[in-house]
Amino acid sequence: MIFNYQIYKPNSNRIFLKDIEDTEKYLNCPACQKFVDYDLVSLFSGKNKISLTVCDQCGHTYYRNFLSKKYIDNYYIKDFSASKLLNKKEIEKIHYTVKNSNRMYLLIKNKLKNINEKKILEIGCGNGACLSYLNSKGFKNIFGNEMNKARVENASKIPNTIIYEGGYEKIPNQKFDIIYSNHVIEHILDINNFFEKLIKISHNNTIIIFNLPDEKYENVFNKIFFIGHAHSFNYNSFIFLSKRFDLNLKFLNPLRKDEISIVLSKNKEMLKNFIANESIEIQSPEEIKNSILKPFINSKNDISFYTIDRTARYNNFPMQRRKDTFLKISKLFSVIMYLTLILYKIGEYLNIRYLERIADFFVKIGSNKKILHQGYIKLQMKDLNSKENVILNNANCYIESK
């Protein structure tokens, strides 16, 4: 199926495919290493292509043809997060002002003996909110790893903390007792190299904890257009990864229902104090493929509009809405969105924020709270001959960078 498309999302940075020359192919599934020889969704602009696929064996969703590691690393260092430098007072209260800064502590509390003496590393520590919370609880051996320069400088101001600047490769090969990462692993391009590093910096009793987005709650259009997430993980992704790297695995009850939370260790005994999540739902690769293809199949020959809400952000959505991960809107409502868009753009141009809020309010009320802000994708069927994959064409094709 071939579509022309237009995408609109206000206040987002855009990377145009026509300006990108540095791309690489990834032929084997990062999770299970199965050779994958097809593209499920391809994004074209001239000769340049980004393609998304789903592994037939484990259902792992990833970019098969993607930007190079050099390009991605530079993107995270410079562009991904416009973090500002914080003063000493802001750093001192950062774990009070940042939501869920106690996540790591809650996951490890009462699980290990002499926990305050443990050597703890957070990979992708950001401004250091979690590390600051640990410091407030009396932990002394606190380490962090972060790529963004402003965030490194902020986190380095936290007492009893050492920050390693750069990618995970910059972490020295010393052993840590606890390794933690919150919504970071889905951003890492080379998962195999990352797990090899984890093995090097963990001893037999190290516990490794990840929180990350659950694939089935991620918006299908963000999977295609948002380069921040190089992977969409499901439970099977980690079952295969843990076996390949000889790690024991337990799925935990996540703090948010749209997450996967896991604990890993070389020593199975280290997992016994962690309570397993008994209600996990493992989707088949076919179900995952169908969830991605569904909006395109439903488009038929009409022009179709879809919202691009990132559903994981909104806990007030009904469960079915979140599982669908996209919402098709009628032509009539698309007119309403265009009208509110005009209001939004006027507010943006005049720097009158309340006009932008009024525009969002009309969209929210008019959609019965199903759409919370401006943004849509418009698809128009161009060719139905290709039934195995989706090709998206646009002269100004772009992917979202933030």
Coordinates of C-alpha atoms in Angstrom, one line a residue:
M1 CA 0.0 0.0 0.0
I2 CA 1.4 3.4 -1.0
F3 CA 0.2 6.6 0.6
N4 CA 0.9 10.2 0.3
Y5 CA 0.8 11.8 3.8
Q6 CA 0.9 15.1 5.6
I7 CA 1.8 15.4 9.2
Y8 CA 1.2 18.4 11.5
K9 CA 2.4 18.8 15.0
P10 CA 3.0 22.3 16.5
N11 CA 6.2 23.2 18.3
S12 CA 8.1 20.1 17.2
N13 CA 11.6 20.0 15.7
R14 CA 11.8 18.2 12.4
I15 CA 14.6 16.3 10.7
F16 CA 14.0 16.1 7.0
L17 CA 14.9 12.9 5.3
K18 CA 16.1 14.6 2.2
D19 CA 18.8 16.2 4.2
I20 CA 20.1 13.0 5.7
E21 CA 22.9 10.9 4.1
D22 CA 24.1 8.9 7.0
T23 CA 22.0 5.8 7.3
E24 CA 22.7 2.1 8.2
K25 CA 20.9 -1.2 7.7
Y26 CA 20.2 -3.5 10.6
L27 CA 19.3 -6.9 9.2
N28 CA 19.0 -9.0 12.4
C29 CA 16.5 -8.5 15.1
P30 CA 18.2 -6.8 18.1
A31 CA 16.4 -9.0 20.6
C32 CA 16.5 -12.5 19.2
Q33 CA 19.0 -12.1 16.3
K34 CA 16.7 -13.6 13.7
F35 CA 17.4 -12.4 10.2
V36 CA 14.6 -10.1 9.0
D37 CA 14.3 -9.5 5.3
Y38 CA 11.3 -7.2 5.0
D39 CA 10.1 -3.7 5.8
L40 CA 6.7 -3.4 7.3
V41 CA 6.5 0.4 6.9
S42 CA 8.9 2.5 4.8
L43 CA 9.2 6.3 4.9
F44 CA 10.5 7.7 1.7
S45 CA 11.8 11.1 0.6
G46 CA 13.6 10.9 -2.7
K47 CA 16.3 8.3 -2.4
N48 CA 16.4 8.3 1.4
K49 CA 14.5 5.8 3.4
I50 CA 13.7 5.0 7.0
S51 CA 12.0 1.6 7.6
L52 CA 10.3 0.0 10.5
T53 CA 9.8 -3.8 10.9
V54 CA 8.5 -6.4 13.4
C55 CA 10.4 -9.6 14.0
D56 CA 8.5 -12.7 13.0
Q57 CA 10.0 -14.7 16.0
C58 CA 9.8 -12.4 19.0
G59 CA 7.7 -9.5 17.8
H60 CA 10.3 -6.9 18.6
T61 CA 9.6 -3.6 16.7
Y62 CA 12.6 -1.7 15.5
Y63 CA 14.0 0.4 12.6
R64 CA 15.5 -1.9 10.0
N65 CA 16.9 0.9 7.9
F66 CA 17.8 3.8 10.2
L67 CA 20.1 6.7 11.0
S68 CA 23.7 5.8 11.8
K69 CA 24.9 5.6 15.4
K70 CA 27.1 8.6 14.8
Y71 CA 24.1 10.6 13.8
I72 CA 22.0 9.4 16.7
D73 CA 24.7 10.0 19.3
N74 CA 25.1 13.6 18.0
Y75 CA 21.3 14.1 18.1
Y76 CA 21.2 13.1 21.8
I77 CA 24.2 15.2 22.8
K78 CA 23.0 18.3 21.1
D79 CA 19.3 18.2 20.1
F80 CA 17.2 15.7 22.0
S81 CA 16.7 17.6 25.2
A82 CA 17.1 21.4 25.5
S83 CA 18.1 21.1 29.1
K84 CA 19.1 24.3 30.9
L85 CA 21.7 24.7 33.6
L86 CA 20.2 24.7 37.1
N87 CA 21.5 26.6 40.1
K88 CA 22.5 25.1 43.4
K89 CA 19.1 25.8 45.0
E90 CA 17.2 24.1 42.1
I91 CA 19.5 21.1 42.3
E92 CA 18.9 20.8 46.1
K93 CA 15.1 20.4 45.6
I94 CA 15.1 18.6 42.2
H95 CA 13.9 15.3 43.7
Y96 CA 10.9 17.2 45.1
T97 CA 10.0 19.0 41.9
V98 CA 10.5 16.1 39.4
K99 CA 7.6 13.6 39.3
N100 CA 8.5 10.0 40.2
S101 CA 12.0 10.8 41.4
N102 CA 11.5 8.1 44.0
R103 CA 10.9 5.3 41.4
M104 CA 14.3 3.6 41.8
Y105 CA 14.2 3.8 45.6
L106 CA 10.7 2.2 45.7
L107 CA 11.8 -0.7 43.4
I108 CA 14.8 -1.6 45.6
K109 CA 13.5 -0.7 49.0
N110 CA 13.6 -3.7 51.4
K111 CA 14.9 -6.0 48.7
L112 CA 18.5 -6.2 49.7
K113 CA 20.5 -6.1 53.0
N114 CA 22.6 -3.0 53.8
I115 CA 21.1 -1.3 50.8
N116 CA 22.5 2.2 51.7
E117 CA 26.0 0.8 51.2
K118 CA 25.3 -0.5 47.7
K119 CA 27.1 0.9 44.7
I120 CA 24.3 2.2 42.5
L121 CA 24.5 3.3 38.8
E122 CA 21.7 5.0 36.9
I123 CA 22.1 4.9 33.1
G124 CA 20.5 7.9 31.5
C125 CA 20.3 9.8 34.8
G126 CA 19.1 13.1 33.2
N127 CA 19.4 16.0 35.7
G128 CA 19.8 13.6 38.5
A129 CA 16.4 13.6 40.2
C130 CA 16.5 9.9 41.1
L131 CA 20.1 10.2 42.3
S132 CA 19.2 13.2 44.4
Y133 CA 16.4 11.2 46.0
L134 CA 18.8 8.4 46.9
N135 CA 21.2 10.9 48.4
S136 CA 18.4 12.3 50.6
K137 CA 17.9 8.7 51.8
G138 CA 21.5 8.4 52.9
F139 CA 23.0 6.5 50.0
K140 CA 26.7 7.4 49.5
N141 CA 27.9 5.3 46.5
I142 CA 25.9 6.9 43.7
F143 CA 26.9 7.0 40.1
G144 CA 25.2 8.3 37.0
N145 CA 25.7 8.2 33.2
E146 CA 24.3 10.9 30.8
M147 CA 25.0 12.2 27.3
N148 CA 23.5 15.7 27.4
K149 CA 26.1 18.2 28.6
A150 CA 23.8 20.5 30.6
R151 CA 22.2 17.5 32.3
V152 CA 25.7 16.2 33.2
E153 CA 26.7 19.5 34.8
N154 CA 23.4 19.6 36.8
A155 CA 23.6 16.0 38.1
S156 CA 27.3 16.5 39.0
K157 CA 26.2 19.1 41.6
I158 CA 24.4 16.4 43.7
P159 CA 26.4 15.4 46.8
N160 CA 28.0 11.9 46.9
T161 CA 27.5 11.5 43.2
I162 CA 29.9 10.8 40.3
I163 CA 28.6 11.3 36.7
Y164 CA 30.1 9.7 33.7
E165 CA 29.6 11.9 30.7
G166 CA 28.8 10.3 27.3
G167 CA 27.1 7.2 26.1
Y168 CA 27.0 4.0 28.1
E169 CA 30.3 3.1 26.5
K170 CA 32.0 5.7 28.7
I171 CA 31.1 3.8 31.9
P172 CA 34.3 2.3 33.3
N173 CA 34.5 -1.4 33.6
Q174 CA 34.0 -1.6 37.3
K175 CA 31.4 -3.6 39.1
F176 CA 28.1 -2.1 40.4
D177 CA 25.6 -3.7 42.9
I178 CA 22.5 -2.1 41.4
I179 CA 22.1 -0.8 37.8
Y180 CA 19.0 1.1 37.0
S181 CA 17.5 2.7 33.9
N182 CA 14.2 4.5 33.5
H183 CA 12.8 4.9 29.9
V184 CA 16.3 4.9 28.4
I185 CA 16.9 1.5 26.8
E186 CA 14.3 2.1 24.0
H187 CA 16.6 5.0 22.9
I188 CA 19.7 2.9 22.6
L189 CA 20.5 1.8 19.0
D190 CA 22.8 -1.1 19.6
I191 CA 21.1 -3.2 22.2
N192 CA 23.5 -6.1 21.9
N193 CA 26.5 -3.9 22.6
F194 CA 24.6 -2.4 25.5
F195 CA 23.9 -5.8 27.1
E196 CA 27.6 -6.8 26.6
K197 CA 28.5 -3.7 28.6
L198 CA 25.9 -4.6 31.3
I199 CA 27.6 -8.0 31.7
K200 CA 31.0 -6.3 32.1
I201 CA 29.9 -4.0 34.9
S202 CA 27.9 -6.4 36.9
H203 CA 29.1 -9.1 39.3
N204 CA 27.2 -12.4 40.1
N205 CA 24.9 -10.7 42.6
T206 CA 24.2 -7.4 40.7
I207 CA 20.6 -6.6 40.1
I208 CA 19.6 -4.7 36.9
I209 CA 16.3 -2.9 36.8
F210 CA 14.6 -1.4 33.7
N211 CA 11.4 0.6 33.3
L212 CA 10.4 1.2 29.7
P213 CA 7.3 1.8 27.5
D214 CA 5.2 -1.2 26.8
E215 CA 4.9 -1.6 23.0
K216 CA 1.2 -2.1 22.9
Y217 CA 0.5 1.3 24.4
E218 CA 2.7 3.3 22.1
N219 CA 1.1 5.4 19.4
V220 CA 1.6 3.7 16.1
F221 CA 2.5 6.9 14.3
N222 CA 5.1 7.8 16.9
K223 CA 6.6 4.3 16.2
I224 CA 7.0 5.4 12.6
F225 CA 7.9 9.1 12.9
F226 CA 9.6 9.5 16.3
I227 CA 13.3 8.7 16.0
G228 CA 13.8 9.0 19.8
H229 CA 12.6 5.5 20.2
A230 CA 14.8 3.2 18.1
H231 CA 12.9 0.2 19.5
S232 CA 9.4 -0.8 20.8
F233 CA 9.9 -3.5 23.4
N234 CA 7.4 -6.2 24.3
Y235 CA 7.7 -9.0 26.9
N236 CA 9.1 -11.4 24.4
S237 CA 11.9 -9.0 23.6
F238 CA 13.3 -9.4 27.1
I239 CA 12.6 -13.1 27.3
F240 CA 14.9 -13.6 24.3
L241 CA 17.5 -11.1 25.4
S242 CA 17.8 -12.5 28.9
K243 CA 18.3 -16.0 27.5
R244 CA 21.0 -14.9 25.0
F245 CA 23.0 -13.1 27.7
D246 CA 22.4 -15.8 30.4
L247 CA 20.5 -13.5 32.8
N248 CA 17.7 -14.5 35.1
L249 CA 14.5 -12.4 34.5
K250 CA 11.5 -11.4 36.5
F251 CA 8.7 -9.1 35.3
L252 CA 7.6 -6.7 38.0
N253 CA 4.3 -4.9 38.6
P254 CA 5.0 -1.6 36.9
L255 CA 4.4 1.7 38.6
R256 CA 2.5 2.8 35.5
K257 CA 0.2 0.5 33.6
D258 CA 1.7 1.5 30.2
E259 CA 5.1 0.3 31.2
I260 CA 7.2 -2.9 31.3
S261 CA 9.2 -3.2 34.5
I262 CA 11.8 -5.9 34.8
V263 CA 14.6 -7.1 37.1
L264 CA 17.6 -9.1 35.9
S265 CA 20.5 -10.8 37.5
K266 CA 23.2 -13.5 36.8
N267 CA 22.2 -15.0 40.2
K268 CA 18.6 -16.3 40.3
E269 CA 18.6 -16.0 44.2
M270 CA 18.9 -12.2 43.9
L271 CA 15.4 -12.0 42.4
K272 CA 13.5 -13.9 45.1
N273 CA 12.5 -10.8 47.1
F274 CA 10.9 -9.1 44.0
I275 CA 7.2 -9.8 43.5
A276 CA 6.4 -11.0 40.0
N277 CA 3.8 -9.5 37.8
E278 CA 1.3 -12.4 37.2
S279 CA -0.9 -10.5 34.7
I280 CA 1.4 -10.0 31.7
E281 CA -0.1 -10.2 28.2
I282 CA 2.3 -11.5 25.6
Q283 CA 1.2 -10.5 22.1
S284 CA 2.1 -12.6 19.0
P285 CA 4.2 -11.0 16.3
E286 CA 1.2 -11.1 14.0
E287 CA -0.9 -9.1 16.5
I288 CA 1.8 -6.5 16.8
K289 CA 2.0 -6.2 13.0
N290 CA -1.7 -5.9 12.7
S291 CA -1.8 -3.1 15.3
I292 CA 0.7 -1.1 13.1
L293 CA -1.0 -1.8 9.8
K294 CA -4.6 -1.3 11.0
P295 CA -4.9 2.5 10.4
F296 CA -3.5 2.0 6.8
I297 CA -5.8 -0.9 6.0
N298 CA -8.8 1.1 7.4
S299 CA -7.9 4.1 5.2
K300 CA -9.1 2.3 2.0
N301 CA -9.3 4.9 -0.8
D302 CA -10.4 7.8 1.4
I303 CA -8.5 10.6 2.8
S304 CA -8.1 9.7 6.5
F305 CA -7.1 11.8 9.4
Y306 CA -5.6 10.4 12.6
T307 CA -4.6 12.0 15.9
I308 CA -1.0 11.8 16.9
D309 CA -1.5 12.0 20.7
R310 CA 1.3 10.1 22.5
T311 CA -1.2 8.0 24.4
A312 CA 1.3 6.9 27.1
R313 CA 1.2 10.4 28.5
Y314 CA -2.5 10.3 29.3
N315 CA -3.7 8.1 32.1
N316 CA -7.3 9.3 31.7
F317 CA -7.8 7.4 28.4
P318 CA -9.9 4.3 28.6
M319 CA -7.9 1.1 28.2
Q320 CA -9.3 0.2 24.8
R321 CA -8.4 3.7 23.5
R322 CA -4.8 3.2 24.7
K323 CA -4.6 -0.3 23.2
D324 CA -5.7 0.9 19.8
T325 CA -2.9 3.6 20.0
F326 CA -4.5 5.7 17.3
L327 CA -7.8 7.4 16.7
K328 CA -9.4 7.9 13.3
I329 CA -11.4 11.1 13.0
S330 CA -14.2 12.1 10.7
K331 CA -13.9 14.6 7.8
L332 CA -16.3 16.9 9.8
F333 CA -14.1 16.8 12.8
S334 CA -11.0 17.4 10.7
V335 CA -12.6 20.7 9.6
I336 CA -13.0 21.6 13.3
M337 CA -9.3 20.8 13.8
Y338 CA -8.4 23.0 10.9
L339 CA -10.4 25.9 12.3
T340 CA -8.8 25.5 15.8
L341 CA -5.5 25.2 14.1
I342 CA -5.9 28.7 12.6
L343 CA -6.6 30.0 16.1
Y344 CA -3.6 28.1 17.5
K345 CA -1.3 29.5 14.8
I346 CA -2.5 33.0 15.5
G347 CA -1.8 32.6 19.2
E348 CA 1.6 31.1 18.3
Y349 CA 2.5 34.0 15.9
L350 CA 1.4 36.7 18.4
N351 CA 2.9 34.8 21.3
I352 CA -0.5 34.8 23.0
R353 CA -0.5 31.4 24.9
Y354 CA -4.1 31.6 26.0
L355 CA -5.2 31.5 22.3
E356 CA -3.3 28.2 21.9
R357 CA -4.9 26.9 25.1
I358 CA -8.4 27.9 23.8
A359 CA -7.7 26.0 20.5
D360 CA -6.7 22.9 22.4
F361 CA -9.7 23.3 24.7
F362 CA -12.1 23.2 21.7
V363 CA -10.4 20.1 20.3
K364 CA -10.6 18.4 23.7
I365 CA -14.3 19.2 24.3
G366 CA -15.3 18.6 20.7
S367 CA -13.7 15.1 20.8
N368 CA -15.2 14.2 24.2
K369 CA -11.7 14.3 25.6
K370 CA -10.4 11.8 23.2
I371 CA -7.9 14.3 21.6
L372 CA -6.0 16.5 24.0
H373 CA -4.0 18.8 21.8
Q374 CA -3.3 19.9 18.2
G375 CA -1.7 17.5 15.8
Y376 CA -2.8 15.1 13.1
I377 CA -1.7 12.9 10.2
K378 CA -3.5 13.0 6.9
L379 CA -3.2 9.9 4.7
Q380 CA -4.3 9.5 1.1
M381 CA -4.2 6.2 -0.7
K382 CA -2.0 6.3 -3.8
D383 CA -1.6 2.6 -4.7
L384 CA -3.2 -0.5 -3.2
N385 CA -1.0 -3.0 -5.2
S386 CA 1.6 -3.6 -2.4
K387 CA -0.3 -5.5 0.3
E388 CA 2.6 -6.7 2.4
N389 CA 4.0 -3.4 3.5
V390 CA 3.2 0.3 3.7
I391 CA 5.1 3.0 1.8
L392 CA 4.7 6.6 2.9
N393 CA 5.7 9.2 0.4
N394 CA 6.0 13.0 0.9
A395 CA 8.2 15.6 -0.8
N396 CA 8.9 17.2 2.5
C397 CA 9.0 13.9 4.5
Y398 CA 10.3 14.4 8.1
I399 CA 10.7 12.5 11.3
E400 CA 10.1 14.1 14.7
S401 CA 13.2 14.8 16.7
K402 CA 11.5 15.8 20.0

